[in-house]
């Protein structure tokens, strides 16, 4: 007998029911899987890390290691050119687009702290098994302390020492750099007596602020006074140091030349155009690469002399720090990254990748550092470093130091007049700071 239409419909319904049930289960399974993926995605953290120059390139290798140790955290590194870094950071702050973690030059830390851009790290440091002040060079750590609170962790360090030609110094009767200004000056005079035409004892680029400022700091100049309200360049400590500095040009021991006047300083150093050069740790590698093989045993490094001996031979506490921005939504993960990059083993790996000197003292227990006589001098110098004035205006102040130093060196401006004008300019730059400090003083009118 044939089947009625209703029976055929019921049969089709019965036949498709298992398929519909299977499809429903598949949909439910996919929905559950999607929900799990969404939950897992929501649990993941993506950190934005801004690093500068070659450091931004090489740190990528270390970041991958961090991600393996912290599988819930992804790190996106943005490499920022040094030339654009300061402006980019400020623009990001104004536009509410700061990263979670960033590399800052340690002289920038006070500037970004002054606009409340950075997280105070004291509480995190207190509970950290990795980051302790005692593990770092004291003078370097101090660059990150503003108003009694810590806002950055030293990542790598930089300071200045003397690179010199041992053979030229030996020919002048010296087997090392004397540790006092007076002795150093006599050594330079002895080298100069042996020099030929267009040769000098030392190269002090006139468009660098570091050398006159270092001499001032060595002579106990505060550079600024009254809590950074006014310049102190016209005061006696800096005047004495500036006179020592100018005398090297005045008496023909240093060429009146800036960095732009000497196309290839490595070539000129090899030629004996100058026998000494105050410069930084990056030049260890550059000297090894650029100087001819015959001169590789003819150069050395020495800690800076001071007015009264080695203890007064201070240098700058330079380098870069890692900071966490206040607007970061992932401050706990950001701190984990800072801790990771602060580990001695990671700092040593970073040194091998970049040549940058570790900020952690225990990372120096390696033959590539303390076993290297050129690098070992930097370790010695880093025991005697001081930070620059912690005012946001410092970067601009340094440009004024260059202007007025060159006016005295190249333009013949009397020293007293140059320093008086320098103080005038600095006081003008600090006018807003004085106004803000006056309004913040107890009893002031809001």
Short mmCIF file of C-alpha atoms in Angstrom, two decimals, residues 91-439:
data_model
loop_
_atom_site.label_atom_id
_atom_site.label_comp_id
_atom_site.label_asym_id
_atom_site.label_seq_id
_atom_site.Cartn_x
_atom_site.Cartn_y
_atom_site.Cartn_z
CA UNK A 91 53.53 63.90 22.23
CA UNK A 92 52.34 60.51 23.46
CA UNK A 93 51.82 61.91 26.96
CA UNK A 94 49.79 64.85 25.70
CA UNK A 95 47.76 62.55 23.44
CA UNK A 96 47.12 59.97 26.18
CA UNK A 97 49.01 57.36 24.12
CA UNK A 98 51.99 56.50 26.30
CA UNK A 99 53.31 52.92 26.28
CA UNK A 100 53.25 50.63 29.29
CA UNK A 101 57.05 50.47 29.62
CA UNK A 102 59.71 52.67 28.05
CA UNK A 103 63.40 53.35 27.95
CA UNK A 104 64.17 56.90 29.11
CA UNK A 105 67.48 58.68 29.25
CA UNK A 106 67.97 59.07 32.99
CA UNK A 107 68.19 62.86 32.69
CA UNK A 108 64.63 62.77 31.29
CA UNK A 109 63.17 61.08 34.36
CA UNK A 110 62.67 64.32 36.35
CA UNK A 111 60.92 65.94 33.37
CA UNK A 112 58.36 63.15 32.99
CA UNK A 113 57.94 62.86 36.74
CA UNK A 114 57.13 66.58 36.91
CA UNK A 115 54.03 66.06 34.75
CA UNK A 116 52.97 63.00 36.77
CA UNK A 117 53.54 60.64 33.83
CA UNK A 118 55.40 57.92 35.73
CA UNK A 119 54.54 55.34 38.36
CA UNK A 120 56.40 55.59 41.66
CA UNK A 121 58.15 52.24 42.02
CA UNK A 122 59.01 52.24 45.72
CA UNK A 123 56.31 49.77 46.76
CA UNK A 124 57.19 47.38 43.94
CA UNK A 125 60.89 47.57 44.77
CA UNK A 126 60.21 46.83 48.45
CA UNK A 127 58.57 43.50 47.56
CA UNK A 128 60.86 42.57 44.66
CA UNK A 129 63.38 39.73 45.03
CA UNK A 130 65.28 41.06 41.98
CA UNK A 131 65.41 44.85 42.09
CA UNK A 132 67.24 46.23 45.12
CA UNK A 133 69.07 49.58 45.27
CA UNK A 134 72.20 47.89 46.65
CA UNK A 135 72.56 45.87 43.46
CA UNK A 136 73.16 48.95 41.31
CA UNK A 137 75.84 51.64 41.12
CA UNK A 138 74.90 54.15 43.80
CA UNK A 139 75.32 57.26 41.65
CA UNK A 140 73.36 55.72 38.78
CA UNK A 141 70.48 54.67 41.04
CA UNK A 142 70.29 58.22 42.40
CA UNK A 143 69.46 59.61 38.95
CA UNK A 144 66.06 57.90 39.21
CA UNK A 145 65.16 59.32 42.61
CA UNK A 146 63.09 62.50 42.46
CA UNK A 147 61.61 64.06 45.57
CA UNK A 148 62.58 61.00 47.60
CA UNK A 149 60.71 58.52 45.38
CA UNK A 150 62.04 56.14 42.70
CA UNK A 151 60.60 56.51 39.19
CA UNK A 152 62.98 54.44 37.06
CA UNK A 153 65.20 51.37 37.22
CA UNK A 154 68.66 51.66 35.64
CA UNK A 155 68.84 49.52 32.49
CA UNK A 156 72.33 50.29 31.21
CA UNK A 157 74.93 52.82 32.26
CA UNK A 158 77.14 55.40 30.65
CA UNK A 159 79.86 57.68 31.92
CA UNK A 160 82.96 59.42 30.59
CA UNK A 161 86.62 58.48 30.94
CA UNK A 162 89.81 59.36 29.07
CA UNK A 163 90.82 57.35 26.00
CA UNK A 164 94.52 57.98 25.35
CA UNK A 165 97.53 56.95 23.34
CA UNK A 166 99.88 55.08 25.68
CA UNK A 167 102.81 55.41 23.28
CA UNK A 168 102.51 59.20 23.00
CA UNK A 169 102.19 59.56 26.75
CA UNK A 170 105.20 57.28 27.30
CA UNK A 171 107.26 59.33 24.86
CA UNK A 172 106.46 62.36 27.03
CA UNK A 173 107.69 60.55 30.15
CA UNK A 174 104.40 59.26 31.61
CA UNK A 175 103.24 55.67 32.01
CA UNK A 176 99.70 56.65 33.08
CA UNK A 177 97.35 59.62 33.42
CA UNK A 178 98.02 61.54 36.67
CA UNK A 179 95.01 61.71 38.98
CA UNK A 180 95.10 65.44 39.82
CA UNK A 181 94.30 68.40 37.57
CA UNK A 182 97.77 69.84 38.15
CA UNK A 183 99.52 66.57 37.30
CA UNK A 184 97.27 65.96 34.29
CA UNK A 185 97.96 69.45 33.01
CA UNK A 186 101.73 68.86 33.25
CA UNK A 187 101.34 65.57 31.37
CA UNK A 188 99.43 67.38 28.62
CA UNK A 189 102.13 70.04 28.42
CA UNK A 190 104.77 67.31 28.07
CA UNK A 191 102.81 65.63 25.28
CA UNK A 192 102.34 68.97 23.55
CA UNK A 193 106.08 69.65 23.58
CA UNK A 194 106.55 66.48 21.52
CA UNK A 195 103.68 67.23 19.18
CA UNK A 196 104.12 68.29 15.60
CA UNK A 197 102.22 70.98 13.71
CA UNK A 198 98.43 70.64 14.03
CA UNK A 199 98.75 68.12 16.82
CA UNK A 200 97.39 68.58 20.33
CA UNK A 201 97.44 66.88 23.69
CA UNK A 202 93.65 66.51 24.02
CA UNK A 203 90.47 66.81 21.98
CA UNK A 204 87.64 68.61 23.82
CA UNK A 205 84.84 69.24 21.29
CA UNK A 206 83.67 72.81 21.79
CA UNK A 207 80.07 71.88 20.96
CA UNK A 208 79.82 69.47 23.91
CA UNK A 209 78.57 70.63 27.30
CA UNK A 210 79.76 67.57 29.19
CA UNK A 211 83.41 68.52 29.74
CA UNK A 212 82.96 71.96 31.36
CA UNK A 213 80.06 70.63 33.44
CA UNK A 214 82.11 67.65 34.64
CA UNK A 215 84.97 69.92 35.68
CA UNK A 216 82.45 72.03 37.57
CA UNK A 217 81.00 69.03 39.38
CA UNK A 218 84.49 67.83 40.26
CA UNK A 219 85.18 71.20 41.85
CA UNK A 220 82.01 70.88 43.94
CA UNK A 221 79.87 73.23 41.90
CA UNK A 222 76.16 72.61 42.39
CA UNK A 223 75.53 74.04 38.87
CA UNK A 224 72.13 75.26 40.11
CA UNK A 225 71.24 76.63 43.53
CA UNK A 226 68.22 77.22 45.79
CA UNK A 227 66.58 73.91 44.90
CA UNK A 228 67.12 74.47 41.20
CA UNK A 229 65.65 77.97 41.15
CA UNK A 230 68.78 79.78 39.89
CA UNK A 231 72.02 79.15 38.05
CA UNK A 232 75.27 78.81 40.01
CA UNK A 233 77.70 79.10 37.11
CA UNK A 234 79.03 82.52 38.12
CA UNK A 235 79.94 81.26 41.59
CA UNK A 236 83.53 80.46 42.53
CA UNK A 237 83.51 76.61 42.23
CA UNK A 238 82.35 76.70 38.61
CA UNK A 239 84.52 79.72 37.78
CA UNK A 240 87.66 77.87 38.90
CA UNK A 241 86.69 74.79 36.90
CA UNK A 242 85.80 76.85 33.82
CA UNK A 243 89.14 78.63 34.00
CA UNK A 244 90.92 75.24 34.02
CA UNK A 245 88.85 74.20 30.99
CA UNK A 246 89.44 77.44 29.03
CA UNK A 247 93.14 77.29 29.80
CA UNK A 248 93.48 74.10 27.76
CA UNK A 249 92.38 76.03 24.66
CA UNK A 250 94.08 79.27 25.59
CA UNK A 251 97.44 77.55 25.97
CA UNK A 252 97.19 75.47 22.82
CA UNK A 253 96.75 72.09 24.49
CA UNK A 254 93.37 71.50 22.79
CA UNK A 255 92.28 72.47 19.27
CA UNK A 256 89.49 75.01 18.91
CA UNK A 257 87.28 72.51 17.14
CA UNK A 258 83.91 70.87 17.52
CA UNK A 259 82.74 67.46 16.43
CA UNK A 260 81.75 68.83 13.04
CA UNK A 261 85.27 70.17 12.46
CA UNK A 262 86.89 66.74 12.65
CA UNK A 263 85.37 64.41 10.09
CA UNK A 264 86.86 61.19 11.46
CA UNK A 265 88.12 61.40 15.05
CA UNK A 266 89.25 57.75 15.01
CA UNK A 267 91.50 58.42 12.05
CA UNK A 268 92.88 61.56 13.71
CA UNK A 269 93.47 59.68 16.96
CA UNK A 270 95.41 57.08 14.98
CA UNK A 271 97.43 59.82 13.27
CA UNK A 272 98.34 61.39 16.61
CA UNK A 273 96.37 64.57 15.94
CA UNK A 274 95.37 64.33 19.58
CA UNK A 275 96.59 62.01 22.31
CA UNK A 276 93.60 62.12 24.68
CA UNK A 277 89.83 62.22 24.29
CA UNK A 278 87.14 62.28 26.98
CA UNK A 279 84.40 60.01 25.69
CA UNK A 280 82.08 57.12 26.54
CA UNK A 281 81.89 53.31 26.59
CA UNK A 282 80.55 52.91 23.06
CA UNK A 283 84.01 53.86 21.85
CA UNK A 284 85.61 50.71 23.23
CA UNK A 285 84.07 48.78 20.37
CA UNK A 286 84.63 51.61 17.90
CA UNK A 287 88.36 51.80 18.72
CA UNK A 288 88.67 48.05 18.31
CA UNK A 289 86.96 48.20 14.93
CA UNK A 290 88.35 51.44 13.53
CA UNK A 291 91.94 51.72 14.73
CA UNK A 292 94.59 49.87 12.72
CA UNK A 293 95.92 46.59 14.09
CA UNK A 294 99.30 48.18 14.78
CA UNK A 295 97.68 50.56 17.31
CA UNK A 296 95.47 48.09 19.16
CA UNK A 297 98.01 47.78 21.97
CA UNK A 298 98.84 51.49 21.93
CA UNK A 299 95.66 52.87 23.49
CA UNK A 300 94.12 52.65 26.93
CA UNK A 301 91.41 54.15 29.11
CA UNK A 302 91.81 56.04 32.39
CA UNK A 303 89.45 57.37 35.04
CA UNK A 304 89.07 61.13 35.12
CA UNK A 305 91.52 63.11 37.24
CA UNK A 306 90.11 65.50 39.83
CA UNK A 307 91.17 68.79 41.39
CA UNK A 308 92.66 67.07 44.42
CA UNK A 309 93.11 63.46 43.35
CA UNK A 310 91.23 60.34 42.35
CA UNK A 311 88.43 60.73 44.91
CA UNK A 312 87.50 64.08 43.38
CA UNK A 313 87.63 62.72 39.83
CA UNK A 314 83.89 62.31 39.45
CA UNK A 315 82.12 61.78 36.16
CA UNK A 316 78.55 61.81 34.91
CA UNK A 317 75.95 59.27 35.99
CA UNK A 318 74.59 58.60 32.52
CA UNK A 319 72.64 55.83 30.87
CA UNK A 320 69.04 54.78 30.37
CA UNK A 321 66.31 53.68 32.74
CA UNK A 322 63.15 51.60 32.45
CA UNK A 323 59.97 53.35 33.53
CA UNK A 324 56.32 52.37 33.86
CA UNK A 325 53.81 54.96 32.70
CA UNK A 326 50.99 55.87 35.04
CA UNK A 327 48.35 55.42 32.35
CA UNK A 328 49.32 51.79 31.75
CA UNK A 329 46.43 49.39 32.31
CA UNK A 330 48.88 46.54 32.89
CA UNK A 331 51.23 47.88 35.54
CA UNK A 332 51.76 44.49 37.21
CA UNK A 333 52.86 42.86 33.94
CA UNK A 334 54.92 45.95 33.07
CA UNK A 335 56.81 45.59 36.35
CA UNK A 336 57.44 41.91 35.59
CA UNK A 337 59.14 42.98 32.35
CA UNK A 338 61.24 45.56 34.21
CA UNK A 339 62.27 42.92 36.75
CA UNK A 340 63.17 40.49 33.97
CA UNK A 341 65.37 43.03 32.18
CA UNK A 342 67.01 43.86 35.53
CA UNK A 343 68.20 40.31 36.22
CA UNK A 344 72.02 39.98 36.17
CA UNK A 345 71.95 37.16 33.60
CA UNK A 346 69.68 39.16 31.28
CA UNK A 347 71.78 42.30 31.72
CA UNK A 348 74.86 40.33 30.69
CA UNK A 349 73.05 38.97 27.62
CA UNK A 350 72.03 42.52 26.75
CA UNK A 351 75.64 43.67 27.03
CA UNK A 352 76.71 40.92 24.63
CA UNK A 353 74.02 42.01 22.17
CA UNK A 354 74.61 45.76 22.34
CA UNK A 355 77.93 46.52 24.07
CA UNK A 356 76.02 48.62 26.63
CA UNK A 357 77.43 48.45 30.15
CA UNK A 358 75.22 46.69 32.73
CA UNK A 359 73.59 48.74 35.48
CA UNK A 360 73.72 45.77 37.87
CA UNK A 361 77.07 45.49 39.60
CA UNK A 362 76.89 41.69 39.87
CA UNK A 363 76.50 41.45 36.08
CA UNK A 364 80.08 42.72 35.81
CA UNK A 365 81.53 39.47 37.19
CA UNK A 366 82.37 38.31 33.71
CA UNK A 367 85.66 38.23 31.82
CA UNK A 368 84.15 40.27 28.99
CA UNK A 369 83.80 43.16 31.46
CA UNK A 370 86.14 43.07 34.46
CA UNK A 371 88.52 40.94 32.40
CA UNK A 372 88.71 43.69 29.78
CA UNK A 373 91.15 46.43 30.89
CA UNK A 374 89.32 49.08 28.84
CA UNK A 375 85.92 48.22 30.35
CA UNK A 376 87.36 47.77 33.84
CA UNK A 377 88.21 51.47 33.96
CA UNK A 378 84.55 52.27 33.43
CA UNK A 379 83.66 50.06 36.40
CA UNK A 380 86.15 52.04 38.47
CA UNK A 381 84.75 55.35 37.23
CA UNK A 382 81.16 54.29 37.91
CA UNK A 383 82.01 54.20 41.62
CA UNK A 384 82.48 57.98 41.35
CA UNK A 385 79.59 59.39 39.34
CA UNK A 386 77.05 62.08 40.12
CA UNK A 387 73.72 62.95 38.55
CA UNK A 388 72.92 66.18 36.80
CA UNK A 389 70.48 68.66 38.35
CA UNK A 390 67.03 67.08 38.49
CA UNK A 391 65.03 69.82 36.86
CA UNK A 392 62.91 69.44 33.70
CA UNK A 393 64.77 72.34 32.10
CA UNK A 394 68.18 70.65 32.25
CA UNK A 395 68.27 69.58 28.59
CA UNK A 396 67.77 73.19 27.48
CA UNK A 397 70.25 74.48 30.05
CA UNK A 398 72.98 72.31 28.52
CA UNK A 399 72.52 74.08 25.18
CA UNK A 400 73.15 77.40 26.92
CA UNK A 401 76.34 75.99 28.46
CA UNK A 402 77.57 75.21 24.94
CA UNK A 403 76.62 78.67 23.64
CA UNK A 404 78.48 80.58 26.32
CA UNK A 405 81.46 78.23 26.45
CA UNK A 406 81.94 78.69 22.71
CA UNK A 407 81.58 82.46 23.14
CA UNK A 408 84.55 82.31 25.51
CA UNK A 409 86.59 79.81 23.47
CA UNK A 410 85.93 81.04 19.95
CA UNK A 411 84.62 84.55 20.40
CA UNK A 412 87.05 85.80 23.00
CA UNK A 413 84.36 86.71 25.55
CA UNK A 414 85.91 87.26 28.98
CA UNK A 415 85.21 84.38 31.34
CA UNK A 416 83.34 86.51 33.89
CA UNK A 417 81.06 87.94 31.22
CA UNK A 418 80.37 84.52 29.65
CA UNK A 419 79.41 82.99 32.99
CA UNK A 420 77.32 85.98 34.04
CA UNK A 421 75.37 85.77 30.77
CA UNK A 422 75.04 82.01 31.22
CA UNK A 423 73.46 82.53 34.64
CA UNK A 424 71.14 85.17 33.19
CA UNK A 425 69.94 82.75 30.51
CA UNK A 426 69.55 79.90 32.98
CA UNK A 427 67.61 82.09 35.40
CA UNK A 428 65.26 82.97 32.58
CA UNK A 429 64.71 79.30 31.78
CA UNK A 430 63.97 78.59 35.44
CA UNK A 431 61.43 81.39 35.85
CA UNK A 432 58.43 79.07 35.50
CA UNK A 433 59.98 76.65 38.00
CA UNK A 434 60.35 79.46 40.55
CA UNK A 435 56.71 80.42 40.01
CA UNK A 436 55.49 76.85 40.47
CA UNK A 437 57.61 76.31 43.59
CA UNK A 438 56.35 79.58 45.07
CA UNK A 439 52.73 78.53 44.55
#
